[in-house]
Structure formats: C-alpha cells, structure tokens
PDB file of C-alpha atoms and ligand atoms in Angstrom:
ATOM      1  CA  THR A   1      48.967  58.996  75.923  1.00  0.00           C
ATOM      2  CA  GLN A   2      50.714  56.058  77.712  1.00  0.00           C
ATOM      3  CA  SER A   3      54.334  55.449  76.698  1.00  0.00           C
ATOM      4  CA  THR A   4      55.422  52.055  75.904  1.00  0.00           C
ATOM      5  CA  ARG A   5      58.191  50.318  77.740  1.00  0.00           C
ATOM      6  CA  PRO A   6      60.798  50.483  74.724  1.00  0.00           C
ATOM      7  CA  GLN A   7      59.970  54.204  74.642  1.00  0.00           C
ATOM      8  CA  ARG A   8      60.931  54.629  78.191  1.00  0.00           C
ATOM      9  CA  LEU A   9      64.200  52.419  77.642  1.00  0.00           C
ATOM     10  CA  LEU A  10      65.012  54.841  74.932  1.00  0.00           C
ATOM     11  CA  ALA A  11      64.286  58.010  76.958  1.00  0.00           C
ATOM     12  CA  ALA A  12      66.547  56.305  79.605  1.00  0.00           C
ATOM     13  CA  VAL A  13      69.295  55.929  76.952  1.00  0.00           C
ATOM     14  CA  GLN A  14      68.999  59.603  75.724  1.00  0.00           C
ATOM     15  CA  LYS A  15      69.149  60.672  79.370  1.00  0.00           C
ATOM     16  CA  ASN A  16      71.827  58.486  80.627  1.00  0.00           C
ATOM     17  CA  ALA A  17      74.290  57.469  77.884  1.00  0.00           C
ATOM     18  CA  THR A  18      76.770  59.402  76.017  1.00  0.00           C
ATOM     19  CA  ARG A  19      76.189  59.818  72.009  1.00  0.00           C
ATOM     20  CA  GLY A  20      78.726  57.874  70.234  1.00  0.00           C
ATOM     21  CA  ASP A  21      79.719  55.775  73.198  1.00  0.00           C
ATOM     22  CA  PRO A  22      78.149  52.384  72.629  1.00  0.00           C
ATOM     23  CA  ARG A  23      79.187  51.030  76.004  1.00  0.00           C
ATOM     24  CA  SER A  24      77.420  53.927  77.890  1.00  0.00           C
ATOM     25  CA  VAL A  25      74.181  52.808  75.836  1.00  0.00           C
ATOM     26  CA  VAL A  26      74.798  49.218  76.849  1.00  0.00           C
ATOM     27  CA  LEU A  27      75.272  50.281  80.727  1.00  0.00           C
ATOM     28  CA  ALA A  28      72.182  52.620  80.596  1.00  0.00           C
ATOM     29  CA  ILE A  29      69.953  49.885  79.338  1.00  0.00           C
ATOM     30  CA  ASP A  30      70.896  47.513  81.834  1.00  0.00           C
ATOM     31  CA  GLN A  31      70.685  50.077  84.883  1.00  0.00           C
ATOM     32  CA  PHE A  32      67.175  50.919  83.400  1.00  0.00           C
ATOM     33  CA  CYS A  33      66.262  47.166  83.419  1.00  0.00           C
ATOM     34  CA  ARG A  34      67.704  46.521  86.770  1.00  0.00           C
ATOM     35  CA  GLN A  35      66.386  49.671  88.751  1.00  0.00           C
ATOM     36  CA  LYS A  36      63.340  50.407  86.929  1.00  0.00           C
ATOM     37  CA  GLU A  37      61.635  47.943  84.283  1.00  0.00           C
ATOM     38  CA  TRP A  38      62.711  44.482  83.357  1.00  0.00           C
ATOM     39  CA  ALA A  39      63.018  44.168  79.573  1.00  0.00           C
ATOM     40  CA  MET A  40      63.848  41.205  77.268  1.00  0.00           C
ATOM     41  CA  ASN A  41      67.395  42.312  76.343  1.00  0.00           C
ATOM     42  CA  VAL A  42      70.003  39.692  76.601  1.00  0.00           C
ATOM     43  CA  GLY A  43      71.393  41.382  79.515  1.00  0.00           C
ATOM     44  CA  ASP A  44      74.670  41.960  81.297  1.00  0.00           C
ATOM     45  CA  GLU A  45      75.567  38.369  82.397  1.00  0.00           C
ATOM     46  CA  LYS A  46      74.469  36.557  78.992  1.00  0.00           C
ATOM     47  CA  GLY A  47      76.154  39.717  77.313  1.00  0.00           C
ATOM     48  CA  CYS A  48      79.424  38.985  78.434  1.00  0.00           C
ATOM     49  CA  ILE A  49      78.997  35.238  77.045  1.00  0.00           C
ATOM     50  CA  LEU A  50      77.792  36.826  73.941  1.00  0.00           C
ATOM     51  CA  ASP A  51      80.979  39.193  74.069  1.00  0.00           C
ATOM     52  CA  SER A  52      83.234  36.469  74.469  1.00  0.00           C
ATOM     53  CA  VAL A  53      81.722  34.569  71.423  1.00  0.00           C
ATOM     54  CA  VAL A  54      81.957  37.463  69.300  1.00  0.00           C
ATOM     55  CA  SER A  55      85.444  38.431  70.039  1.00  0.00           C
ATOM     56  CA  GLU A  56      86.464  34.591  69.519  1.00  0.00           C
ATOM     57  CA  VAL A  57      84.785  34.467  66.349  1.00  0.00           C
ATOM     58  CA  ASN A  58      85.765  37.852  65.117  1.00  0.00           C
ATOM     59  CA  PRO A  59      82.844  37.786  62.347  1.00  0.00           C
ATOM     60  CA  GLY A  60      83.045  39.789  59.169  1.00  0.00           C
ATOM     61  CA  ALA A  61      79.193  39.098  58.911  1.00  0.00           C
ATOM     62  CA  VAL A  62      76.695  38.634  61.541  1.00  0.00           C
ATOM     63  CA  LEU A  63      72.949  37.873  61.376  1.00  0.00           C
ATOM     64  CA  GLU A  64      70.806  38.627  64.462  1.00  0.00           C
ATOM     65  CA  LEU A  65      67.059  37.523  64.362  1.00  0.00           C
ATOM     66  CA  GLY A  66      65.176  39.526  67.081  1.00  0.00           C
ATOM     67  CA  THR A  67      66.435  43.193  67.386  1.00  0.00           C
ATOM     68  CA  TYR A  68      64.030  44.327  69.968  1.00  0.00           C
ATOM     69  CA  CYS A  69      65.399  47.630  71.259  1.00  0.00           C
ATOM     70  CA  GLY A  70      68.917  47.164  69.688  1.00  0.00           C
ATOM     71  CA  TYR A  71      70.733  46.267  72.887  1.00  0.00           C
ATOM     72  CA  SER A  72      72.475  43.093  71.563  1.00  0.00           C
ATOM     73  CA  ALA A  73      73.121  44.475  68.283  1.00  0.00           C
ATOM     74  CA  VAL A  74      75.050  47.549  69.657  1.00  0.00           C
ATOM     75  CA  ARG A  75      76.812  45.091  72.054  1.00  0.00           C
ATOM     76  CA  ILE A  76      77.926  42.920  68.925  1.00  0.00           C
ATOM     77  CA  ALA A  77      78.585  45.817  66.926  1.00  0.00           C
ATOM     78  CA  CYS A  78      81.078  47.239  69.299  1.00  0.00           C
ATOM     79  CA  LEU A  79      83.218  44.111  69.043  1.00  0.00           C
ATOM     80  CA  LEU A  80      83.221  43.773  65.007  1.00  0.00           C
ATOM     81  CA  PRO A  81      86.436  44.054  63.164  1.00  0.00           C
ATOM     82  CA  PRO A  82      86.915  47.260  60.972  1.00  0.00           C
ATOM     83  CA  HIS A  83      84.659  45.998  58.012  1.00  0.00           C
ATOM     84  CA  GLY A  84      82.429  43.798  60.015  1.00  0.00           C
ATOM     85  CA  LYS A  85      78.611  44.365  59.861  1.00  0.00           C
ATOM     86  CA  ILE A  86      75.398  42.865  61.467  1.00  0.00           C
ATOM     87  CA  ILE A  87      72.122  42.463  59.754  1.00  0.00           C
ATOM     88  CA  THR A  88      69.408  42.497  62.159  1.00  0.00           C
ATOM     89  CA  LEU A  89      65.711  41.419  61.747  1.00  0.00           C
ATOM     90  CA  GLU A  90      62.878  43.004  63.625  1.00  0.00           C
ATOM     91  CA  PHE A  91      59.206  41.949  63.005  1.00  0.00           C
ATOM     92  CA  ASN A  92      57.705  44.536  65.165  1.00  0.00           C
ATOM     93  CA  PRO A  93      57.698  47.943  63.582  1.00  0.00           C
ATOM     94  CA  ASP A  94      57.488  49.818  66.827  1.00  0.00           C
ATOM     95  CA  ASN A  95      60.412  47.833  68.388  1.00  0.00           C
ATOM     96  CA  ALA A  96      62.431  48.628  65.052  1.00  0.00           C
ATOM     97  CA  ALA A  97      61.632  52.237  65.480  1.00  0.00           C
ATOM     98  CA  ILE A  98      63.035  52.352  69.032  1.00  0.00           C
ATOM     99  CA  ALA A  99      66.160  50.150  67.901  1.00  0.00           C
ATOM    100  CA  ARG A 100      66.994  52.578  65.153  1.00  0.00           C
ATOM    101  CA  GLN A 101      67.398  55.348  67.667  1.00  0.00           C
ATOM    102  CA  VAL A 102      69.329  53.379  69.948  1.00  0.00           C
ATOM    103  CA  ILE A 103      71.734  52.507  67.455  1.00  0.00           C
ATOM    104  CA  ALA A 104      71.876  55.923  66.078  1.00  0.00           C
ATOM    105  CA  TRP A 105      72.513  57.188  69.834  1.00  0.00           C
ATOM    106  CA  ALA A 106      75.500  54.541  69.987  1.00  0.00           C
ATOM    107  CA  GLY A 107      76.636  55.928  66.620  1.00  0.00           C
ATOM    108  CA  LEU A 108      76.681  52.509  65.025  1.00  0.00           C
ATOM    109  CA  GLU A 109      74.408  52.995  61.926  1.00  0.00           C
ATOM    110  CA  GLU A 110      77.260  52.071  59.536  1.00  0.00           C
ATOM    111  CA  LYS A 111      77.856  48.756  61.112  1.00  0.00           C
ATOM    112  CA  ILE A 112      74.190  47.753  61.994  1.00  0.00           C
ATOM    113  CA  GLN A 113      71.659  47.107  59.142  1.00  0.00           C
ATOM    114  CA  LEU A 114      68.149  46.972  60.655  1.00  0.00           C
ATOM    115  CA  VAL A 115      65.649  45.156  58.497  1.00  0.00           C
ATOM    116  CA  VAL A 116      62.017  45.265  59.289  1.00  0.00           C
ATOM    117  CA  GLY A 117      60.097  41.938  58.653  1.00  0.00           C
ATOM    118  CA  ALA A 118      59.753  38.302  59.496  1.00  0.00           C
ATOM    119  CA  SER A 119      62.665  36.050  59.388  1.00  0.00           C
ATOM    120  CA  GLY A 120      60.892  33.268  57.349  1.00  0.00           C
ATOM    121  CA  ASP A 121      60.306  35.807  54.591  1.00  0.00           C
ATOM    122  CA  TRP A 122      63.657  37.551  54.677  1.00  0.00           C
ATOM    123  CA  ILE A 123      66.358  34.536  55.277  1.00  0.00           C
ATOM    124  CA  PRO A 124      65.633  33.604  51.328  1.00  0.00           C
ATOM    125  CA  LYS A 125      66.145  36.901  50.325  1.00  0.00           C
ATOM    126  CA  ILE A 126      69.319  37.947  52.144  1.00  0.00           C
ATOM    127  CA  LYS A 127      72.155  36.651  49.768  1.00  0.00           C
ATOM    128  CA  GLU A 128      70.632  38.807  46.758  1.00  0.00           C
ATOM    129  CA  GLN A 129      69.394  41.608  48.623  1.00  0.00           C
ATOM    130  CA  PHE A 130      72.616  42.204  50.836  1.00  0.00           C
ATOM    131  CA  GLY A 131      75.138  40.650  48.865  1.00  0.00           C
ATOM    132  CA  VAL A 132      76.093  38.509  51.738  1.00  0.00           C
ATOM    133  CA  LYS A 133      77.705  34.754  50.783  1.00  0.00           C
ATOM    134  CA  THR A 134      77.409  33.273  54.239  1.00  0.00           C
ATOM    135  CA  PHE A 135      77.150  34.175  58.020  1.00  0.00           C
ATOM    136  CA  ASP A 136      80.215  33.743  60.424  1.00  0.00           C
ATOM    137  CA  LEU A 137      77.950  34.230  63.350  1.00  0.00           C
ATOM    138  CA  VAL A 138      74.092  33.958  63.922  1.00  0.00           C
ATOM    139  CA  PHE A 139      72.497  35.283  67.202  1.00  0.00           C
ATOM    140  CA  LEU A 140      68.917  33.722  67.577  1.00  0.00           C
ATOM    141  CA  ASP A 141      66.772  35.794  69.931  1.00  0.00           C
ATOM    142  CA  HIS A 142      63.290  35.992  68.265  1.00  0.00           C
ATOM    143  CA  TRP A 143      60.131  34.014  68.860  1.00  0.00           C
ATOM    144  CA  LYS A 144      61.446  30.772  70.050  1.00  0.00           C
ATOM    145  CA  ASP A 145      59.300  28.578  68.013  1.00  0.00           C
ATOM    146  CA  ARG A 146      61.154  30.046  65.061  1.00  0.00           C
ATOM    147  CA  TYR A 147      64.604  29.023  66.215  1.00  0.00           C
ATOM    148  CA  LEU A 148      64.429  25.436  64.570  1.00  0.00           C
ATOM    149  CA  PRO A 149      62.530  26.346  61.320  1.00  0.00           C
ATOM    150  CA  ASP A 150      64.678  29.348  60.609  1.00  0.00           C
ATOM    151  CA  THR A 151      67.889  27.265  61.377  1.00  0.00           C
ATOM    152  CA  LYS A 152      66.575  24.585  58.571  1.00  0.00           C
ATOM    153  CA  LEU A 153      65.805  27.388  56.326  1.00  0.00           C
ATOM    154  CA  MET A 154      69.318  29.021  56.686  1.00  0.00           C
ATOM    155  CA  GLU A 155      71.058  25.659  55.905  1.00  0.00           C
ATOM    156  CA  GLU A 156      68.760  25.409  52.920  1.00  0.00           C
ATOM    157  CA  CYS A 157      69.229  28.949  51.653  1.00  0.00           C
ATOM    158  CA  GLY A 158      73.314  28.192  51.961  1.00  0.00           C
ATOM    159  CA  LEU A 159      73.726  30.949  54.436  1.00  0.00           C
ATOM    160  CA  LEU A 160      75.880  28.762  56.727  1.00  0.00           C
ATOM    161  CA  ARG A 161      79.393  27.465  55.956  1.00  0.00           C
ATOM    162  CA  GLU A 162      81.656  25.004  57.610  1.00  0.00           C
ATOM    163  CA  GLY A 163      82.618  26.899  61.027  1.00  0.00           C
ATOM    164  CA  SER A 164      79.639  29.127  61.050  1.00  0.00           C
ATOM    165  CA  ILE A 165      78.495  29.476  64.578  1.00  0.00           C
ATOM    166  CA  LEU A 166      75.063  29.769  66.008  1.00  0.00           C
ATOM    167  CA  LEU A 167      74.532  31.380  69.376  1.00  0.00           C
ATOM    168  CA  ALA A 168      71.013  30.908  70.838  1.00  0.00           C
ATOM    169  CA  ASP A 169      69.406  33.062  73.588  1.00  0.00           C
ATOM    170  CA  ASN A 170      66.594  31.576  76.083  1.00  0.00           C
ATOM    171  CA  VAL A 171      67.176  27.835  75.500  1.00  0.00           C
ATOM    172  CA  ILE A 172      65.992  27.324  78.733  1.00  0.00           C
ATOM    173  CA  CYS A 173      63.736  30.112  79.719  1.00  0.00           C
ATOM    174  CA  PRO A 174      61.342  30.533  77.955  1.00  0.00           C
ATOM    175  CA  GLY A 175      62.938  27.431  76.256  1.00  0.00           C
ATOM    176  CA  THR A 176      63.407  26.251  72.757  1.00  0.00           C
ATOM    177  CA  PRO A 177      63.086  22.564  73.267  1.00  0.00           C
ATOM    178  CA  ASP A 178      62.589  21.556  69.616  1.00  0.00           C
ATOM    179  CA  TYR A 179      65.624  23.562  68.690  1.00  0.00           C
ATOM    180  CA  LEU A 180      67.777  22.255  71.491  1.00  0.00           C
ATOM    181  CA  GLU A 181      66.749  18.502  70.279  1.00  0.00           C
ATOM    182  CA  TYR A 182      67.664  18.932  66.760  1.00  0.00           C
ATOM    183  CA  ILE A 183      70.906  20.807  67.236  1.00  0.00           C
ATOM    184  CA  ARG A 184      72.474  18.554  69.898  1.00  0.00           C
ATOM    185  CA  ASN A 185      71.433  15.586  68.123  1.00  0.00           C
ATOM    186  CA  SER A 186      72.499  16.340  64.555  1.00  0.00           C
ATOM    187  CA  PRO A 187      75.637  15.343  63.170  1.00  0.00           C
ATOM    188  CA  ARG A 188      75.901  18.585  61.257  1.00  0.00           C
ATOM    189  CA  TYR A 189      76.546  20.703  64.400  1.00  0.00           C
ATOM    190  CA  LYS A 190      78.875  20.432  67.320  1.00  0.00           C
ATOM    191  CA  SER A 191      77.037  22.177  70.427  1.00  0.00           C
ATOM    192  CA  GLN A 192      77.956  23.626  73.825  1.00  0.00           C
ATOM    193  CA  TYR A 193      75.788  24.938  76.544  1.00  0.00           C
ATOM    194  CA  PHE A 194      76.539  28.085  78.531  1.00  0.00           C
ATOM    195  CA  LYS A 195      74.531  28.120  81.895  1.00  0.00           C
ATOM    196  CA  SER A 196      73.651  31.683  82.954  1.00  0.00           C
ATOM    197  CA  HIS A 197      70.478  33.429  84.066  1.00  0.00           C
ATOM    198  CA  LEU A 198      67.553  34.905  82.757  1.00  0.00           C
ATOM    199  CA  GLU A 199      68.394  38.709  82.000  1.00  0.00           C
ATOM    200  CA  TYR A 200      68.429  40.798  85.392  1.00  0.00           C
ATOM    201  CA  THR A 201      67.022  37.724  87.209  1.00  0.00           C
ATOM    202  CA  LYS A 202      68.090  34.688  89.394  1.00  0.00           C
ATOM    203  CA  VAL A 203      66.129  32.450  87.119  1.00  0.00           C
ATOM    204  CA  GLU A 204      68.267  29.731  85.014  1.00  0.00           C
ATOM    205  CA  ASP A 205      68.650  30.386  81.437  1.00  0.00           C
ATOM    206  CA  GLY A 206      71.461  29.901  79.212  1.00  0.00           C
ATOM    207  CA  LEU A 207      73.028  30.322  75.395  1.00  0.00           C
ATOM    208  CA  GLU A 208      73.759  27.341  73.154  1.00  0.00           C
ATOM    209  CA  LYS A 209      76.656  27.689  71.172  1.00  0.00           C
ATOM    210  CA  SER A 210      76.699  25.479  68.012  1.00  0.00           C
ATOM    211  CA  VAL A 211      79.348  25.118  65.045  1.00  0.00           C
ATOM    212  CA  PHE A 212      78.089  24.058  61.720  1.00  0.00           C
ATOM    213  CA  LEU A 213      80.129  21.373  60.617  1.00  0.00           C
ATOM    214  CA  GLY A 214      79.048  21.595  56.772  1.00  0.00           C
TER     215      GLY A 214
HETATM  216  O1  76T B 301      60.222  35.936  73.486  1.00  0.00           O
HETATM  217  C1  76T B 301      61.300  36.293  73.517  1.00  0.00           C
HETATM  218  N1  76T B 301      61.869  37.165  72.545  1.00  0.00           N
HETATM  219  C2  76T B 301      61.222  36.929  71.203  1.00  0.00           C
HETATM  220  C3  76T B 301      60.375  38.201  71.087  1.00  0.00           C
HETATM  221  C4  76T B 301      59.355  38.397  71.971  1.00  0.00           C
HETATM  222  C5  76T B 301      58.252  39.150  71.476  1.00  0.00           C
HETATM  223  C6  76T B 301      58.194  39.832  70.407  1.00  0.00           C
HETATM  224  C7  76T B 301      59.052  39.741  69.421  1.00  0.00           C
HETATM  225  C8  76T B 301      59.038  40.515  68.327  1.00  0.00           C
HETATM  226  N2  76T B 301      60.388  40.401  67.542  1.00  0.00           N
HETATM  227  C9  76T B 301      60.467  39.441  66.495  1.00  0.00           C
HETATM  228  C10 76T B 301      59.412  38.374  66.074  1.00  0.00           C
HETATM  229  C11 76T B 301      59.497  37.554  65.277  1.00  0.00           C
HETATM  230  C12 76T B 301      60.726  37.564  64.198  1.00  0.00           C
HETATM  231  N3  76T B 301      60.992  36.777  63.082  1.00  0.00           N
HETATM  232  N4  76T B 301      62.399  37.575  62.579  1.00  0.00           N
HETATM  233  C13 76T B 301      62.763  38.521  63.234  1.00  0.00           C
HETATM  234  C14 76T B 301      61.790  38.599  64.542  1.00  0.00           C
HETATM  235  C15 76T B 301      61.601  39.513  65.696  1.00  0.00           C
HETATM  236  C16 76T B 301      60.226  38.823  69.776  1.00  0.00           C
HETATM  237  C17 76T B 301      61.936  36.548  74.981  1.00  0.00           C
HETATM  238  C18 76T B 301      61.192  36.448  76.117  1.00  0.00           C
HETATM  239  C19 76T B 301      61.781  36.336  77.235  1.00  0.00           C
HETATM  240  C20 76T B 301      60.997  36.372  78.395  1.00  0.00           C
HETATM  241  C21 76T B 301      59.895  36.719  78.680  1.00  0.00           C
HETATM  242  C22 76T B 301      58.967  36.616  79.713  1.00  0.00           C
HETATM  243  C23 76T B 301      59.615  35.812  80.956  1.00  0.00           C
HETATM  244  F1  76T B 301      58.734  35.524  81.961  1.00  0.00           F
HETATM  245  C24 76T B 301      60.766  35.049  80.615  1.00  0.00           C
HETATM  246  C25 76T B 301      61.339  35.559  79.552  1.00  0.00           C
HETATM  247  C26 76T B 301      63.269  36.767  77.400  1.00  0.00           C
HETATM  248  C27 76T B 301      64.057  36.758  76.336  1.00  0.00           C
HETATM  249  O2  76T B 301      65.269  37.164  76.268  1.00  0.00           O
HETATM  250  C28 76T B 301      63.441  36.808  74.941  1.00  0.00           C
HETATM  251  O3  76T B 301      64.209  36.932  74.024  1.00  0.00           O
HETATM  252 MG1   MG B 302      66.138  36.748  74.459  1.00  0.00          MG
END
C-alpha cells in the first residue's frame, strides 16, 4: 500500500538524523523537503526567524497550534530554558502519530506535550488539564481560518498575559487576512511583520509577531 508524505518524511529522519540530536532532525527534514518532496513545515528560512523570537522570549510555556510532523515543535523545544515546555495541538491523528515519532527520534518527549484534537475544543480546557496559567509564546500554524477565532478564544480564556507573544506563520501565503486585519488594528496588540518566503520556495510569505498588551 502507498505510503504518505509524512511517513516518507519520518523515514528520512530515521535514515539521516542521529537519535537524540534535534538539530540533525531539523536538518534531515529540511534536506528531504528541498531535495525530495515539499512539505508544509515552517522550514529553514522562517525557522531562523522563529529561533530568534524563541531565544528572545526565552519562554517557560509555549503553545503551538498545528504540529504537522513536529518540525517546529522540535525547533522550538531545542531552545527552551531547562524547565520550559511546549504544548502542541494537532487535529489530524495520522500527522500526530508521525510527529510523536519525530519528537521521540529527537529525544524531546520530556519537553513536548503533543495533544490530538481541535484548538477550539482544547483551548478552553488547557488551564485545568495542563496546569498552565498563561503562555509566554504561542506559535500559530494550523488552519488559517482558525487563527482569528482561536486568538479571541485565548484572550477570553485568560491564556495570554501582558507581554505574551503571538507568532503566526503564513500570514501572506496561504494568508490569514482576517487575523492580520484584527491584530494590526487592535489597541491590545503591538505587531511586527517579518518578511520571508514560503518554506523551500521563492514565493513571498512571512511571520507576524504580536505582543499582547493586556
Ligand atoms: O494550511 C497549512 N497548515 C495548516 C494545516 C493544513 C492541513 C491540515 C492541518 C491539520 N492540522 C490541524 C488542523 C486544525 C487544528 N486545530 N488545532 C490544531 C490543528 C491542527 C493543518 C499550511 C499550508 C501551506 C501551503 C500549502 C500549499 C501551498 F501551495 C502553499 C502553502 C503552508 C504552510 O506553512 C501551512 O502551515
Ligand atoms: Mg505553516
């Protein structure tokens, strides 16, 4: 039977990356996506911007919406302080199954909590289920029409504090027009656009970094 692209991506990690070496996992995925098959990881170019934001925030608590194969969860977890943790939500159980194995190969199971389900269902439950007060950093990389409703939901559920950072992938391609309109015009956020390219291509894309002002 035919394998899926996430399965082939995992096979490339297991073939080319060193167990317990997260940076070799990131490199193996980027090489697979450049040389073999495109896949919707944040990628190396936008990944460097992600790395600089994570390093600057030095977050104790991170929420990622949209795990896919675990590339950005691994990339973020590499840079967390000793007790830092990331909760990553993935709706598609097949993606989640692959991501678990990529995360295990990187040796980051202790720092990454993968939850299978929809953001709209889980966001209201995170405080009680995971004992999280607020998130220092949220990385939005799931369905593009969910960025805005989920941001409003996170505000309502008290998951953001003054200074919390939202970092949104794909604000140009595929694009998140309603989210950009809201976040750039809201007095409750200070936003900055980081121009880049769609992963592994020359197409314009970028990340929007927004600070919640409380
Ligand atoms: O669409 C995208 N990603 C989101 C996505 C997509 C599919 C499935 C899922 C299932 N995972 C999921 C869903 C709902 C969820 N709720 N809570 C968690 C959660 C998790 C998520 C995307 C597309 C492109 C792209 C494609 C084609 C092209 F030509 C240009 C660009 C590039 C990207 O970087 C992208 O990120
Ligand atoms: Mg993306």
